[in-house]
C-alpha positions in Angstrom: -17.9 -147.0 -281.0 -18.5 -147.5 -277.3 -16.1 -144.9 -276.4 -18.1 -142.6 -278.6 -21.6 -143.9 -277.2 -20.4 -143.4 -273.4 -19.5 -140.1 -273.7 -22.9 -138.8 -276.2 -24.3 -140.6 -272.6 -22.0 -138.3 -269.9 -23.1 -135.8 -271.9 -26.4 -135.8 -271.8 -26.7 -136.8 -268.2 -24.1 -133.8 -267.6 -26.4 -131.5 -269.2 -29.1 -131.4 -266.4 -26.5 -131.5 -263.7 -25.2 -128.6 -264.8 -28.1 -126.8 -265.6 -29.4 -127.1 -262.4 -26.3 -126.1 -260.3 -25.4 -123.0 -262.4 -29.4 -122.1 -262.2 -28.7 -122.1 -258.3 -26.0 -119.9 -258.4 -28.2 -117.2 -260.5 -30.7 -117.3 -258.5 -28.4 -116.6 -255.3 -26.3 -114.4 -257.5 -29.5 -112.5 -258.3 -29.7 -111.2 -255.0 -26.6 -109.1 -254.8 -27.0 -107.7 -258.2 -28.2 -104.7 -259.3 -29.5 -105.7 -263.2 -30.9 -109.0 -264.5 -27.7 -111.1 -266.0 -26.7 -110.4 -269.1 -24.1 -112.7 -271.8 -23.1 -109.2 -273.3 -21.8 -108.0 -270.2 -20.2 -111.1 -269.5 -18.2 -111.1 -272.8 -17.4 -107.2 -271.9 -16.0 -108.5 -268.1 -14.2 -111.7 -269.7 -12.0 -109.6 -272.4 -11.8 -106.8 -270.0 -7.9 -106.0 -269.4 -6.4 -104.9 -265.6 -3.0 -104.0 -265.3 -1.3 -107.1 -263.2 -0.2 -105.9 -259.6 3.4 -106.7 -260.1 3.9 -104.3 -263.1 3.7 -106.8 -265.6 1.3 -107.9 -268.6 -2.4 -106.5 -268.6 -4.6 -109.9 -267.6 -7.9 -110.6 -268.6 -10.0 -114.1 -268.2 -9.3 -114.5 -271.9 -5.4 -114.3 -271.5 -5.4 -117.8 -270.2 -8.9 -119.0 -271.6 -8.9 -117.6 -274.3 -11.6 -114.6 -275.9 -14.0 -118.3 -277.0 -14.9 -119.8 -273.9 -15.0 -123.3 -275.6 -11.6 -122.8 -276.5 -8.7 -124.7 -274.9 -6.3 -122.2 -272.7 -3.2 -122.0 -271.4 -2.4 -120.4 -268.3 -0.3 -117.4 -268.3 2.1 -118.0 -265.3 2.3 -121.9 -265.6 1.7 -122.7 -268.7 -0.6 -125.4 -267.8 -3.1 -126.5 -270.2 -7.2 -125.3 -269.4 -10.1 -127.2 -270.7 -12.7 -125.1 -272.5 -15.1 -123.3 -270.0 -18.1 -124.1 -272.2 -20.5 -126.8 -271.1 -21.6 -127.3 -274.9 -17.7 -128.0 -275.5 -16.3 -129.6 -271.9 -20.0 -130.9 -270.5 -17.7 -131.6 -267.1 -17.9 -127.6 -266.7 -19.8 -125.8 -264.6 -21.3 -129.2 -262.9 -20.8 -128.5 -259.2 -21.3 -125.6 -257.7 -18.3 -125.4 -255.7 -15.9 -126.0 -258.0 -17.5 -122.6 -259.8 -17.4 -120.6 -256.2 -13.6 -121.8 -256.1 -12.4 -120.5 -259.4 -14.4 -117.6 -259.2 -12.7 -116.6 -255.7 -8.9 -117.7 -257.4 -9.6 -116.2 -260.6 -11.2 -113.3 -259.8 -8.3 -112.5 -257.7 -5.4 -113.7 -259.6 -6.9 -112.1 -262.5 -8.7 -108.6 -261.2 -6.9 -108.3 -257.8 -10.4 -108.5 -256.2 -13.4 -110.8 -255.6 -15.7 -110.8 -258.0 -19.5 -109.2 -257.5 -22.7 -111.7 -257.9 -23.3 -109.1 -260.7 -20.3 -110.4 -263.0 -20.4 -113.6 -261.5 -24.2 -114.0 -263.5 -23.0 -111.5 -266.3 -19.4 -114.6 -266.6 -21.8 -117.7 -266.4 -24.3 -116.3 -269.4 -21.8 -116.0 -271.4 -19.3 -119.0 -270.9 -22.5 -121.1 -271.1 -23.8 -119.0 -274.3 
């Protein structure tokens, strides 16, 4: 029961941490777009597939997350297991906003052979955290 009571607690203390941080990032995210942020485009950009550079499988954020973003991944190449990406599932997620600006940079690249713009970086946070 304590167990149980400790986390409803990190929860809802994790709740406003997050909110805040991932509030930041639209906002600075906001500038180098051209459109408000949209969940719709942000589903469109997670299951979208891109040929992988070394000629083999198509990749797309949902090959190793998963098409539900509070699903629980695997990642393609090591197999390693991946929390769910939604803060209503995994309330650890999107909590520091440099953690976010990490993965973005590696999986943006591993996945898309290219940085991500602040466009789908807003479009990918509305709808991981819808």
């Amino acid at each position: 029961m304590k167990y149980i009571s400790c986390l409803m607690l990190a929860a809802l203390f994790a709740a406003p941490l997050q909110a805040a941080g991932v509030k930041e990032l639209l906002s600075e995210y906001q500038v180098g777009a051209g459109r408000p942020f949209s969940a719709e485009a942000g589903k469109q950009a997670w299951l979208r597939e891109v040929p992988a550079p070394n000629g083999g499988a198509a990749r797309s954020c949902a090959s190793c997350h998963t098409a539900d973003p509070g699903g629980t991944g695997r990642h393609l190449r090591t197999s390693k297991t991946i929390e769910p990406m939604s803060p209503r599932v995994n309330p650890r997620r999107l909590t520091d906003k440099a953690k976010i600006e990490k993965w973005f940079k590696r999986n943006c690249r591993w996945t898309w052979g290219r940085d991500c713009t602040p466009q789908e970086r807003g479009d990918l946070l509305l709808f991981i955290q819808s």
